[in-house]
Steps between C-alpha positions, in 0.01 A plus 500: 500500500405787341578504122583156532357231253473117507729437169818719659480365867477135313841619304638526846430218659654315187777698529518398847479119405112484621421395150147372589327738699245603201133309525356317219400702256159320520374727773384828354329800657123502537484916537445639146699828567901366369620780699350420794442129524805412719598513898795494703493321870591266724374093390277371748499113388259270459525109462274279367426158425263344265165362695228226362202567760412782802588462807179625634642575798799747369418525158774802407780361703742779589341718246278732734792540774729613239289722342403683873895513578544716114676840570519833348772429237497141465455319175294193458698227394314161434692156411514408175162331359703228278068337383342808519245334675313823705497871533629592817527871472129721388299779649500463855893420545540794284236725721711463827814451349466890342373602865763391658712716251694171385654610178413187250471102459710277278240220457746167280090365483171589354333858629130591519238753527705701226284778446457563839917523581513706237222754623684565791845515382667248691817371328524135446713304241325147420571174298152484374102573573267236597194514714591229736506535914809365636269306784539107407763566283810667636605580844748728700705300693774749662581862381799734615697208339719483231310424131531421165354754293523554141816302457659713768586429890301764665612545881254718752612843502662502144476835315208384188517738238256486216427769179368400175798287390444264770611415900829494657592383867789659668669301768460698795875503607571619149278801433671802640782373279292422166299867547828660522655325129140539409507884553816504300429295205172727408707862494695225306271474262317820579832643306563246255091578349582884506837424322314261202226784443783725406701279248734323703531106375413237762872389493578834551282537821548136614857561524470813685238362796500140429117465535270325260 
């Protein structure tokens, strides 16, 4: 994926008819650094459903299990949060997440413990902040399942790609395919950019490498 960016492999999958692959635009970056806010890895899914009271007796559901079965590469992907009701992802998830070299989280919800994340560089793109434990309030009920996450179908295993312009999921029987067009479409544009710096019109170099 290297030299790869979110916008050109999202022109791709367009091209390809996958026309809604691209998260919601609501779920930004928490890292400062724009260069180096993003990830690229495998989803491991999350899905939850909205709770009213603890279950004393398994108050996080799923929630622990999942987050002891994390792998080097995976990305953290939690259900969509429609209420916003909790914070499901802060400081400790982060701590063993990083760890466990997992590469980010994708967290449709509320996020906690900011600072904290931030300190130790752990990449996670969130719908909001808000201080609340997910305990009484929200509960894992399977993971390694298919997901709903930021408008998109996210299947375990899909290739999640995230950079400052936001997150997009690459069906996993499609991504040797999209990296390939991908790769092409930025010396694409790679030539079009050197072509515009030296006069040429943008009909002029559209014509010639039909990239935009």
């Amino acid at each position: 994926m290297k030299g790869l960016y979110v916008a050109v492999v999202c022109d791709i999958l367009d091209e390809m008819g996958y026309r809604n692959q691209a998260m919601h635009q609501r779920l930004r970056p928490l890292l400062p650094d724009i260069r180096n806010c993003g990830f690229i890895g495998r989803a491991k899914t999350l899905k939850w459903k909205e709770v009213n009271s603890v279950d004393e007796g398994n108050p996080y559901g799923l929630e622990i299990e999942a987050m002891d079965s994390l792998m080097e590469g995976d990305v953290v992907v939690h259900s969509t949060d429609h209420n916003g009701t909790n914070a499901p992802w802060g400081e400790l998830m982060s701590t063993i997440a990083k760890r466990k070299g997992v590469a980010g989280c994708v967290c449709d919800s509320q996020i906690r413990d900011c600072i904290k994340i931030i300190d130790m560089g752990f990449p996670v793109y969130y719908a909001g902040i808000r201080p609340l434990d997910s305990k009484g309030r929200g509960l894992v009920i399977d993971y390694d399942v298919p997901v709903q996450c930021g408008g998109v179908l996210v299947n375990p295993g899909d290739l999640i790609f995230a950079d400052f312009d936001g997150i997009v999921v690459i069906p996993k029987m499609l991504e040797n395919e999209v990296i390939g067009k991908a790769k092409e479409k930025v010396l694409a544009e790679n030539l079009s950019r050197k072509e515009l710096l030296n006069g040429k019109t943008l009909s002029e170099v559209f014509d010639k490498y039909k990239a935009l």
